[in-house]
Short mmCIF file of C-alpha atoms and ligand atoms in Angstrom, two decimals:
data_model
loop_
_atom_site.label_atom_id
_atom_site.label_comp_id
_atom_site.label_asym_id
_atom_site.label_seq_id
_atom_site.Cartn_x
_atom_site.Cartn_y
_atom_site.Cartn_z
CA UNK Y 1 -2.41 20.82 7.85
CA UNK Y 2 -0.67 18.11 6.62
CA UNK Y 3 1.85 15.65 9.02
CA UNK Y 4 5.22 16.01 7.47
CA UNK Y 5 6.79 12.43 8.93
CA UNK Y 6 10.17 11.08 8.49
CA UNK Y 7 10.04 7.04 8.04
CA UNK Y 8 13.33 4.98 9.07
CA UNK Y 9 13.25 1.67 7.75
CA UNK Y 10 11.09 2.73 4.69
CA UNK Y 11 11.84 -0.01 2.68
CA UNK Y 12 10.70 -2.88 5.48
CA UNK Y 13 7.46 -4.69 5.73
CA UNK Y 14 6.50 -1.91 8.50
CA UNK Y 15 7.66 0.71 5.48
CA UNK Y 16 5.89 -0.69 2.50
CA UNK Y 17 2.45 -0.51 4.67
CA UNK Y 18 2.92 3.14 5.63
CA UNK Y 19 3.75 3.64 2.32
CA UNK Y 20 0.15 2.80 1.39
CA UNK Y 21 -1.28 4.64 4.11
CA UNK Y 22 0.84 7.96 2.79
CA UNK Y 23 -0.60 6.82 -0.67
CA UNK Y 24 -4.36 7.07 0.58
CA UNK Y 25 -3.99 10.09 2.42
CA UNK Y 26 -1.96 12.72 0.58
CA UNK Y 27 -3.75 15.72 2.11
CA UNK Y 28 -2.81 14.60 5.31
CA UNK Y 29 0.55 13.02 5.15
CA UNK Y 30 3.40 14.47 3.85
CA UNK Y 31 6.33 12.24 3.35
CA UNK Y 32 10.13 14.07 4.16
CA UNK Y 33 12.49 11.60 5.04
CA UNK Y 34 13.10 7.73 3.76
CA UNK Y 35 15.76 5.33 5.05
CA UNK Y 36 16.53 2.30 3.34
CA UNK Y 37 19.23 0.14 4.33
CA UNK Y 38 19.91 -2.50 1.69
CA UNK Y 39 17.39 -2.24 -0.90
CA UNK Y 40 18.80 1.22 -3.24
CA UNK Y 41 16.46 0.12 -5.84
CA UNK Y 42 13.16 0.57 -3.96
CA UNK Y 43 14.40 3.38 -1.66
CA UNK Y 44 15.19 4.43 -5.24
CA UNK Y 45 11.20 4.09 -6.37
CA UNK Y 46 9.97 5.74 -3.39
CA UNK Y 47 11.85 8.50 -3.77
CA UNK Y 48 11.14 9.23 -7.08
CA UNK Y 49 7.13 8.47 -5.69
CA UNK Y 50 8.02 11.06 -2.76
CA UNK Y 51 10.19 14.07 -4.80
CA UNK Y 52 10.49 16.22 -1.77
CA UNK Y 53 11.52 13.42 0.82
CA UNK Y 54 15.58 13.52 2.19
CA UNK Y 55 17.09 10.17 1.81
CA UNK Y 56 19.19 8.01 4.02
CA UNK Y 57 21.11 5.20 2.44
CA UNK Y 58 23.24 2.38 4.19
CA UNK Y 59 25.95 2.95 2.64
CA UNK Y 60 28.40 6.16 1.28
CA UNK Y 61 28.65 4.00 -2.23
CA UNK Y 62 24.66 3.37 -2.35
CA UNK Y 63 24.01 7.03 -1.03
CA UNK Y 64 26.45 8.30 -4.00
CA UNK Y 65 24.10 5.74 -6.72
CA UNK Y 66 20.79 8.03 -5.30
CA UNK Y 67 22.72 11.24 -6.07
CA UNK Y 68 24.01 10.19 -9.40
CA UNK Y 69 19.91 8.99 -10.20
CA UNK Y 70 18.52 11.86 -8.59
CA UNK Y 71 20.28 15.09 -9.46
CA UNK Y 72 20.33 18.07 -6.60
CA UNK Y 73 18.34 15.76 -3.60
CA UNK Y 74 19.54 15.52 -0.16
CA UNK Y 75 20.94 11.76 0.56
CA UNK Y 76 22.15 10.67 3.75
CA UNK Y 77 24.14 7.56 4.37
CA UNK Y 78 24.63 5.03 7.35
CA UNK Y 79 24.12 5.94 11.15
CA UNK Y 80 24.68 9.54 11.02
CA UNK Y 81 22.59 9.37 8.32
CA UNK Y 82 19.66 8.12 9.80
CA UNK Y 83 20.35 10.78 13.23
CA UNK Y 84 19.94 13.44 10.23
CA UNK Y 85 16.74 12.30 8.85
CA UNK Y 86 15.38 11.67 13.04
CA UNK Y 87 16.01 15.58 13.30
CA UNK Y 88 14.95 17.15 9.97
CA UNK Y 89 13.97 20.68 10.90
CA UNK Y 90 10.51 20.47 8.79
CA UNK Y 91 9.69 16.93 10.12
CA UNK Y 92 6.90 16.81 12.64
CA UNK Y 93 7.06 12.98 13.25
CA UNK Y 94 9.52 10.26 13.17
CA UNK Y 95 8.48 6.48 12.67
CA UNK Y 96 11.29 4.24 13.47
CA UNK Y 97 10.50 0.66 11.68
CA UNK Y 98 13.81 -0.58 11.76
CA UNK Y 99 15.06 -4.23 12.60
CA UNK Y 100 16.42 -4.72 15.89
CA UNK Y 101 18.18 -1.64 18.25
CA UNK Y 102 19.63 0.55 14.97
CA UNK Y 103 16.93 3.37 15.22
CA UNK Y 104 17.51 4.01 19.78
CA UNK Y 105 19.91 6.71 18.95
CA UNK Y 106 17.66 8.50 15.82
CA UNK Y 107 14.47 7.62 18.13
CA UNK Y 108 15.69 9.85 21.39
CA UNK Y 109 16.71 12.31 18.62
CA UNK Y 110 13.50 13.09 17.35
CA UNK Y 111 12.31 13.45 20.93
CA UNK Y 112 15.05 15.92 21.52
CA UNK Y 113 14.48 18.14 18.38
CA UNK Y 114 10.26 18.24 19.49
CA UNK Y 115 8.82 15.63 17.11
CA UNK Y 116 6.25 13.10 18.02
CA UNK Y 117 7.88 9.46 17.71
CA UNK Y 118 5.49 6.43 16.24
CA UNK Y 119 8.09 3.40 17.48
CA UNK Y 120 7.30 0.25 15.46
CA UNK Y 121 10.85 -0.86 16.70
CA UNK Y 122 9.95 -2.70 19.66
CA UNK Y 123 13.49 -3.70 20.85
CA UNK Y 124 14.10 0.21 20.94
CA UNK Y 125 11.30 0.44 24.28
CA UNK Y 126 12.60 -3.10 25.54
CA UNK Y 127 15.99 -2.03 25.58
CA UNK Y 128 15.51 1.54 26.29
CA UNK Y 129 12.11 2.38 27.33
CA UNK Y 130 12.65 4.13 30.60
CA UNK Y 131 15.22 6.55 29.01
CA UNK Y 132 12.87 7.12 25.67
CA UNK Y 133 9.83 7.74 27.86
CA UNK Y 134 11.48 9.96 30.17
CA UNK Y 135 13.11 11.59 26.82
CA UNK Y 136 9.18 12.06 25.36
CA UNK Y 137 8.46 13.77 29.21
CA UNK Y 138 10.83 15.85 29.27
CA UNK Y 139 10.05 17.30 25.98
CA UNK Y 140 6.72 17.20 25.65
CA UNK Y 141 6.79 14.60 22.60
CA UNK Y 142 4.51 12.22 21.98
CA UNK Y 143 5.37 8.11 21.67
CA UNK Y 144 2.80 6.42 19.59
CA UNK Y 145 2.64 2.58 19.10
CA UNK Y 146 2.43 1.35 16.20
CA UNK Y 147 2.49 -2.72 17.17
CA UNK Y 148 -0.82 -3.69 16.51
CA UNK Y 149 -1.31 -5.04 20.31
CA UNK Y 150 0.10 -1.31 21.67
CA UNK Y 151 -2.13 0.36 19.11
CA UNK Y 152 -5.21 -1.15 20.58
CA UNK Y 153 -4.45 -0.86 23.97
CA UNK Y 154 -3.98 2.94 22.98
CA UNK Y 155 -6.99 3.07 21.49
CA UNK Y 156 -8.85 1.22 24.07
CA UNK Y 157 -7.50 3.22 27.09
CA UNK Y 158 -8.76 6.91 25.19
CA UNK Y 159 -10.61 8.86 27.60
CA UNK Y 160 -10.17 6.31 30.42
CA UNK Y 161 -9.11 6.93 33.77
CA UNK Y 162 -5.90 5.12 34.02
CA UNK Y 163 -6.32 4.25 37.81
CA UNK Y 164 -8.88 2.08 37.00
CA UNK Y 165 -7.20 -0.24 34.41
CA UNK Y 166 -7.34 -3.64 35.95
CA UNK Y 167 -4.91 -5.17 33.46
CA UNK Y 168 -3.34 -5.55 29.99
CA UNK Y 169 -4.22 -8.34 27.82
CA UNK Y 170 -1.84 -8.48 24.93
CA UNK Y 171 -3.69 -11.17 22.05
CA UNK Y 172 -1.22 -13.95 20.28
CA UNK Y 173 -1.99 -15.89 17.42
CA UNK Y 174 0.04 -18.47 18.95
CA UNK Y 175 2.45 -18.37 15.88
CA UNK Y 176 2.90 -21.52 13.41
CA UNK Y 177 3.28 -23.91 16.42
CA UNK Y 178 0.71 -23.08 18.39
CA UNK Y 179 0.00 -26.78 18.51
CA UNK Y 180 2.94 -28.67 18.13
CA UNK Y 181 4.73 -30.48 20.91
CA UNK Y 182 8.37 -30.33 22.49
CA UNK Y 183 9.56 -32.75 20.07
CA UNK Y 184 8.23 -30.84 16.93
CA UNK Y 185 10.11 -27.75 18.42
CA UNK Y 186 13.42 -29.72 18.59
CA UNK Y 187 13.13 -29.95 14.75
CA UNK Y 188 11.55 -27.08 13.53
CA UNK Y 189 13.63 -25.35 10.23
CA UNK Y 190 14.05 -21.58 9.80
CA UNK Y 191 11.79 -21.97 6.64
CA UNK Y 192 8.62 -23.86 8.61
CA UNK Y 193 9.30 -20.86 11.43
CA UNK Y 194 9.28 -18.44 8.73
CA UNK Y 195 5.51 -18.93 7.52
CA UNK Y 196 3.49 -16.90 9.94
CA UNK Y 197 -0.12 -18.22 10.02
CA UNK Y 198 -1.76 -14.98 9.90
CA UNK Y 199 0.43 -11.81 9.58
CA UNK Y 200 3.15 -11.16 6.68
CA UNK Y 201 6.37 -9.52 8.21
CA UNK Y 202 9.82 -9.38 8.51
CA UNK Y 203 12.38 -12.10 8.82
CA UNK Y 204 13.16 -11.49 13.04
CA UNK Y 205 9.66 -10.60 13.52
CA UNK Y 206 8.09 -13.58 11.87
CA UNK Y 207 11.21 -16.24 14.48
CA UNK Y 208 9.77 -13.74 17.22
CA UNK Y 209 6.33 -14.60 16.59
CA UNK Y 210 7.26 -18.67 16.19
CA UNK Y 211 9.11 -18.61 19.54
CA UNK Y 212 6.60 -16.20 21.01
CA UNK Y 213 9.69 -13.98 22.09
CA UNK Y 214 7.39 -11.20 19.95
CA UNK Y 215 5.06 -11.47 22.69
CA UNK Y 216 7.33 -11.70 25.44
CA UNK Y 217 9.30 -7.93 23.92
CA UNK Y 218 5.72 -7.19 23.68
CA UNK Y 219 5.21 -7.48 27.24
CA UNK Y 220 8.06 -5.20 28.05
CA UNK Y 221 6.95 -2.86 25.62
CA UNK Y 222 3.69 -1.98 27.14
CA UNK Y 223 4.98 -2.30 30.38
CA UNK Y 224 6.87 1.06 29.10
CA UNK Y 225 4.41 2.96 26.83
CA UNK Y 226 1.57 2.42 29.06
CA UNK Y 227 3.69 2.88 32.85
CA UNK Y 228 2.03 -0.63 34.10
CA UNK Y 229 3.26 -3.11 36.04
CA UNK Y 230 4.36 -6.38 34.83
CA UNK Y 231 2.06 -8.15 36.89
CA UNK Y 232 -1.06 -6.07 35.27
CA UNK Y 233 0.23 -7.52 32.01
CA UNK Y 234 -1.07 -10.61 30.58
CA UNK Y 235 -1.18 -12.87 27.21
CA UNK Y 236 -3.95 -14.95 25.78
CA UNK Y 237 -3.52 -16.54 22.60
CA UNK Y 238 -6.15 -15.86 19.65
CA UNK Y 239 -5.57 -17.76 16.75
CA UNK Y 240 -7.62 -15.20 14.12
CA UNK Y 241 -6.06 -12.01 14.71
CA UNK Y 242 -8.89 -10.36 14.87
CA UNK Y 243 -8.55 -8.79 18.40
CA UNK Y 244 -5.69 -6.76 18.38
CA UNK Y 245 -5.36 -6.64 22.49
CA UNK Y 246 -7.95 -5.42 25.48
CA UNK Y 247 -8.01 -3.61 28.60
CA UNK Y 248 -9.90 -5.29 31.37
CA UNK Y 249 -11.15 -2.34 34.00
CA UNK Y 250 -11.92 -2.71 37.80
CA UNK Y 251 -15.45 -2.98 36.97
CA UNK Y 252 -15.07 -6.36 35.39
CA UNK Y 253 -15.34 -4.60 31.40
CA UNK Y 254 -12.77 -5.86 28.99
CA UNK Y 255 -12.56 -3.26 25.66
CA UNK Y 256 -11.24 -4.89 22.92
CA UNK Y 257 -10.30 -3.37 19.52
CA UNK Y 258 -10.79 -5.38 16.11
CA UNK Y 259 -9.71 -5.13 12.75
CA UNK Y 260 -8.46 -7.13 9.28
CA UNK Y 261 -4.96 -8.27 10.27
CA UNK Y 262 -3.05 -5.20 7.90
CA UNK Y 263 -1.11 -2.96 10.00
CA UNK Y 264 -2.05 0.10 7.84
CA UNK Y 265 -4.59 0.38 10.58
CA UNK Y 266 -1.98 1.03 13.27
CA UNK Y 267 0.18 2.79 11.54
CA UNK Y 268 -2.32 5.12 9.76
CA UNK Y 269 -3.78 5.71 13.43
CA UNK Y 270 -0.41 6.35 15.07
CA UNK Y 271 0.60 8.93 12.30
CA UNK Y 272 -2.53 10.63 11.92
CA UNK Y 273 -3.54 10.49 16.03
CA UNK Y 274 -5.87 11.94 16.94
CA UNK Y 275 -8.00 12.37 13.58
CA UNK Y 276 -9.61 9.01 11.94
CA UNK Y 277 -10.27 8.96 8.28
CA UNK Y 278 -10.98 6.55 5.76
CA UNK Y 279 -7.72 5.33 4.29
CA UNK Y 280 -5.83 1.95 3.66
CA UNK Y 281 -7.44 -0.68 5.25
CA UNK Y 282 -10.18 -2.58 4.44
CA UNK Y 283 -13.11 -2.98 6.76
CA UNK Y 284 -13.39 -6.18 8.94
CA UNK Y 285 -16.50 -8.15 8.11
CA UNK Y 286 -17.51 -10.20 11.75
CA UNK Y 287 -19.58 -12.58 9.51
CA UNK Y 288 -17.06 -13.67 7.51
CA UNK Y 289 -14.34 -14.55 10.62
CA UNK Y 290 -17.53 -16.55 12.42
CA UNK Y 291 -15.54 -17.83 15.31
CA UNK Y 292 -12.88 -15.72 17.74
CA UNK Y 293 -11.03 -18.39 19.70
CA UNK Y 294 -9.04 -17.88 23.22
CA UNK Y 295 -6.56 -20.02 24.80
CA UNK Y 296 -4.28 -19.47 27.62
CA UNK Y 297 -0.62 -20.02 26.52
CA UNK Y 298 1.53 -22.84 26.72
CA UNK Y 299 4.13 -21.55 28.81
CA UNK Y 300 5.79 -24.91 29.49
CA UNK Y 301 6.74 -25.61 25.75
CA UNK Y 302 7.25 -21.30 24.80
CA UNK Y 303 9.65 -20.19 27.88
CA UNK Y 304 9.87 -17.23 26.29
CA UNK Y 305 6.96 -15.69 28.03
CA UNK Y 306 8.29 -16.29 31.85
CA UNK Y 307 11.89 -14.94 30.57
CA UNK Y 308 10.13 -11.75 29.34
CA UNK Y 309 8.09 -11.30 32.54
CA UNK Y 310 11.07 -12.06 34.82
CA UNK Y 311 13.05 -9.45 32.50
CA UNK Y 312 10.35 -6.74 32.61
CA UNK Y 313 9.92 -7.33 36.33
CA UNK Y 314 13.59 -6.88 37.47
CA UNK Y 315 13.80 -4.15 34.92
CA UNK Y 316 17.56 -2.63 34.89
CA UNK Y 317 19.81 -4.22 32.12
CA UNK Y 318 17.93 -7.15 31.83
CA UNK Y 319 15.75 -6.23 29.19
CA UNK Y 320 18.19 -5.31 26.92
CA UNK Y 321 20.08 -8.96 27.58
CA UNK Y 322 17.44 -10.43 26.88
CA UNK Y 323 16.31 -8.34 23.59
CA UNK Y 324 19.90 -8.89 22.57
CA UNK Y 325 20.38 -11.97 22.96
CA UNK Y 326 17.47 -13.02 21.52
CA UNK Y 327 18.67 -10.76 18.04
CA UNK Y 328 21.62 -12.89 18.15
CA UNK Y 329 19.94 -16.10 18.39
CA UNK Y 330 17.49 -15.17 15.91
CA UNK Y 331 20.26 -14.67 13.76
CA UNK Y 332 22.42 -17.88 14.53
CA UNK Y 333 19.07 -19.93 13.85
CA UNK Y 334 18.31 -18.34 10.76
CA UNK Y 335 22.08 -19.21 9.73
CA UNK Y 336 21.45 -23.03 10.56
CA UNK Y 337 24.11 -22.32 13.67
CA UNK Y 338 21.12 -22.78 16.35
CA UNK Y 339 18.17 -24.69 16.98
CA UNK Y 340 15.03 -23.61 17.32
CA UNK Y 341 14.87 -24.18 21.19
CA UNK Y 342 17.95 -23.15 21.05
CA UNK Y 343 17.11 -19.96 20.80
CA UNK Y 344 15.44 -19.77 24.59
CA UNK Y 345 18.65 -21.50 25.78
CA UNK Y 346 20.60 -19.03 24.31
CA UNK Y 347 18.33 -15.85 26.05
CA UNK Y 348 17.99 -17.81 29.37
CA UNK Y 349 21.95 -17.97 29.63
CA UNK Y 350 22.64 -14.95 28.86
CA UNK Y 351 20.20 -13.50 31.33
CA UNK Y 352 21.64 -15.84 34.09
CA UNK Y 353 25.44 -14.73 33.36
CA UNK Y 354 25.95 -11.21 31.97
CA UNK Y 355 26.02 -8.73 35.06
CA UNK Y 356 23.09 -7.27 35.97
CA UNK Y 357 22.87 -3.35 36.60
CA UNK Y 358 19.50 -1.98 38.04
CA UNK Y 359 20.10 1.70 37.35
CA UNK Y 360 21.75 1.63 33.80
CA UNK Y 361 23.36 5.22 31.78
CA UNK Y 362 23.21 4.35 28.26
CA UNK Y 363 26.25 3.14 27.87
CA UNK Y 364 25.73 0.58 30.74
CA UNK Y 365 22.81 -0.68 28.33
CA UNK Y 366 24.54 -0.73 25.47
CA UNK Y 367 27.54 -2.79 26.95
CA UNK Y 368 24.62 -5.44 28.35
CA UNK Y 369 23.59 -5.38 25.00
CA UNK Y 370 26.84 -6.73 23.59
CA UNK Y 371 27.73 -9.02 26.60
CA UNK Y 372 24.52 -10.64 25.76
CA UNK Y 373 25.43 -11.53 22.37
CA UNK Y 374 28.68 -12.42 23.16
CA UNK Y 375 27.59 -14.81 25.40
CA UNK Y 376 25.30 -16.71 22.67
CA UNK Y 377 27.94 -16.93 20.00
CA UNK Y 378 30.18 -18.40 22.38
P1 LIG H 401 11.96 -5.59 7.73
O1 LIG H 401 13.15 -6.46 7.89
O2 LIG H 401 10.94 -5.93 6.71
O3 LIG H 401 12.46 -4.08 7.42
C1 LIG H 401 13.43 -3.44 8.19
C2 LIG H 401 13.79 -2.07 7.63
O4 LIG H 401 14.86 -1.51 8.41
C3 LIG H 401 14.30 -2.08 6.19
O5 LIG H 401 13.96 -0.83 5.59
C4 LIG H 401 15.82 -2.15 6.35
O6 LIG H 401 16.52 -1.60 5.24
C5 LIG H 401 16.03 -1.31 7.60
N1 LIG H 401 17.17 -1.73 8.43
C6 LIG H 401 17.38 -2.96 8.97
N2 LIG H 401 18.48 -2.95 9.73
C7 LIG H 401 18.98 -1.68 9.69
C8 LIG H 401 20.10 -1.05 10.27
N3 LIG H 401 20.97 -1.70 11.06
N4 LIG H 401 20.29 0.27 10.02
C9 LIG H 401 19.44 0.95 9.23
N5 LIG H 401 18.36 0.39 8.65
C10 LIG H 401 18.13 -0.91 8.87
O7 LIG H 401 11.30 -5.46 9.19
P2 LIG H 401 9.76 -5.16 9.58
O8 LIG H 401 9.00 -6.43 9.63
O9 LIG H 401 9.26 -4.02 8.76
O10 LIG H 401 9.93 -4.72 11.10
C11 LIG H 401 10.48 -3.46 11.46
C12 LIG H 401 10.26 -3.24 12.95
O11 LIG H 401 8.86 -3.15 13.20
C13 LIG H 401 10.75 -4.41 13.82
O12 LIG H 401 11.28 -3.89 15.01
C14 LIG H 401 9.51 -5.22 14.11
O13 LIG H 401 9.57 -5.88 15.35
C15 LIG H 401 8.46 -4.12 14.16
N6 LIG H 401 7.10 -4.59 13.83
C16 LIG H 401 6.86 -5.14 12.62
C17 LIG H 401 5.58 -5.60 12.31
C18 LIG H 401 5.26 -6.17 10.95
O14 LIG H 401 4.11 -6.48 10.70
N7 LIG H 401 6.21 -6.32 10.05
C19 LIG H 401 4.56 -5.48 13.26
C20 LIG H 401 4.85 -4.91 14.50
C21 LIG H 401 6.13 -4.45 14.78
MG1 LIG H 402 2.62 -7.00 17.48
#
């Protein structure tokens, strides 16, 4: 039987890779929802590539351009749009690979109308993961990471008892100043921070992954999808990307996964789970990479790492402070309104001034959320 799967954020980085997975495996994925928020002329290709797939548009006027192109098809626009797609009756998964917090709402939706969720969004589980996890519990639903680092951990904890999980290690290429010192950072430009070393992504993900904020919402995330500690959670940088992340056990073994540095391999595994088959991604010659490097990080220069883990530890509302903040930094920097440290400045303040809540509703999050971005475009 085929998946039928619903993709939010189809036309992203995230998208155009599960679009090649859907593309090698049509007899076992079934595309039936794309979103697309600004780009109506490839959300426009794909669904003329995917005929049967409802569409979500951001806007009414972009939403009305599909349905003048595409006589008779079923086109969603903005928010409510997206919460439509999230619950399609014939869907029987939901990836959510949109920017930022925009796909919490549609996420705990497909949880609530029984569909698996594959969350590439990883500021959805820092901001909300106790309330999506607790959603995927209560109904049964499964949450399946697609982040490369979650992915292998995933993979690497299959059949394991987890009592005997020793800790989390979470690999970092280190970003595109892995090396450089404080007064390199002081200087660096949105354009040097937006040329990843080894992975190809998205404009927030690729500042996340300079200011190693990616790893530090990374943290969080697993902290969530895999119910450990903080403290079980660690980080060691890896220049080649090779090794996606490891679990150490009590007996001293560390199981790593490894593959080519394309997140087809994630995503294919997270939408086809619990079947493997031979589909997008290339295989990973060892002989060719030679050398797999580890370093510990350099906490001192990257703060963002000790903000994350002092966020994930306290739990509450300060995840989702810190997740916003950091969206709203990201966004002043990329605007030439911030420096690059600035950016850590910006998260550390608001985590020191906007109230903290331990036991948040929803709405308690959501209000931290836009305190904390308040307080860095003051
Ligand atoms: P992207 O910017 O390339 O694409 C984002 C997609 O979301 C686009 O389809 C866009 O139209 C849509 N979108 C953005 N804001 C929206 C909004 N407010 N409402 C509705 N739709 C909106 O981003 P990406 O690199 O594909 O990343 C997507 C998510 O996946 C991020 O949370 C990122 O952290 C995570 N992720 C990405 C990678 C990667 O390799 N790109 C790896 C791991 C995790
Ligand atoms: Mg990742």
């Amino acid at each position: 039987m085929r998946k039928r799967v619903v993709v939010l954020g189809a036309t992203g980085s995230i998208g155009e890779s599960t679009m090649r997975v859907a593309r090698a495996l049509p007899e076992h994925i079934e595309i039936v929802g794309l979103s697309g928020r600004n780009n109506s002329e490839r959300l426009l290709g794909l669904a003329q590539e995917f005929p049967s797939a409802h569409l979500c548009a951001g806007s009414e006027a972009s939403a009305e351009e599909l349905r003048a192109a595409l006589p008779g098809r079923q086109v969603h626009h903005g928010h409510e749009g997206l919460c439509e797609l999230a619950s399609l009756p014939e869907a029987d998964l939901v990836l959510v690979a949109i920017v930022g917090t925009a796909g919490l709402r549609p996420a705990l939706l497909a949880l609530e109308s029984d569909k698996d969720l594959a969350v590439a969004s990883k500021e959805i589980l820092v901001m909300a993961g106790e309330q999506v996890m607790a959603t995927a519990e209560r109904m049964g639903g499964r949450v399946l990471p697609v982040d490369s680092e979650h992915n292998a951990i995933f993979q690497c904890l299959e059949g394991q008892d987890p009592s005997t999980v020793k800790r989390l290690i979470l690999t970092c290429s280190g970003g595109p100043f892995r090396n450089a010192s404080a007064a390199d950072l002081a200087s660096v430009t949105p354009e040097q921070a937006l040329r990843h070393p080894t992975w190809s992504m998205g404009r927030k993900i690729s500042i996340d992954s300079a200011t190693l904020f990616n790893k530090g919402l990374e943290m969080i995330e697993a902290r969530w999808l895999f119910g450990i500690p903080m403290e079980k959670i660690d980080v060691v940088i890896h220049p080649q990307s090779i090794v996606h992340s490891m679990v150490e056990f009590v007996d001293g073994s560390i199981i790593a996964q490894m593959s080519t540095t394309d997140m087809a391999l994630p995503i294919q595994y997270a939408l086809t789970y619990p079947e493997r088959y031979a589909g997008a991604c290339a295989p990973l010659d060892l002989t060719k990479v030679g050398t797999l490097d580890f370093e510990a990080p350099r906490t001192d220069l990257f703060p963002a790492l000790d903000l994350a883990r002092r966020a994930g530890t306290a739990g509450g509302t300060l995840p989702a402070v810190l997740n916003a903040a950091n969206e709203a930094a990201v966004e002043a920097f990329l605007a030439g309104r911030l420096s690059f440290p600035g950016i850590w400045e910006g998260v550390a303040r608001a985590m020191d001034t906007v109230p903290f809540v331990e036991h948040p509703t929803l709405d308690q999050l959501i209000a931290a959320d836009h305190a904390a971005r308040l307080v860095v475009e003051s």
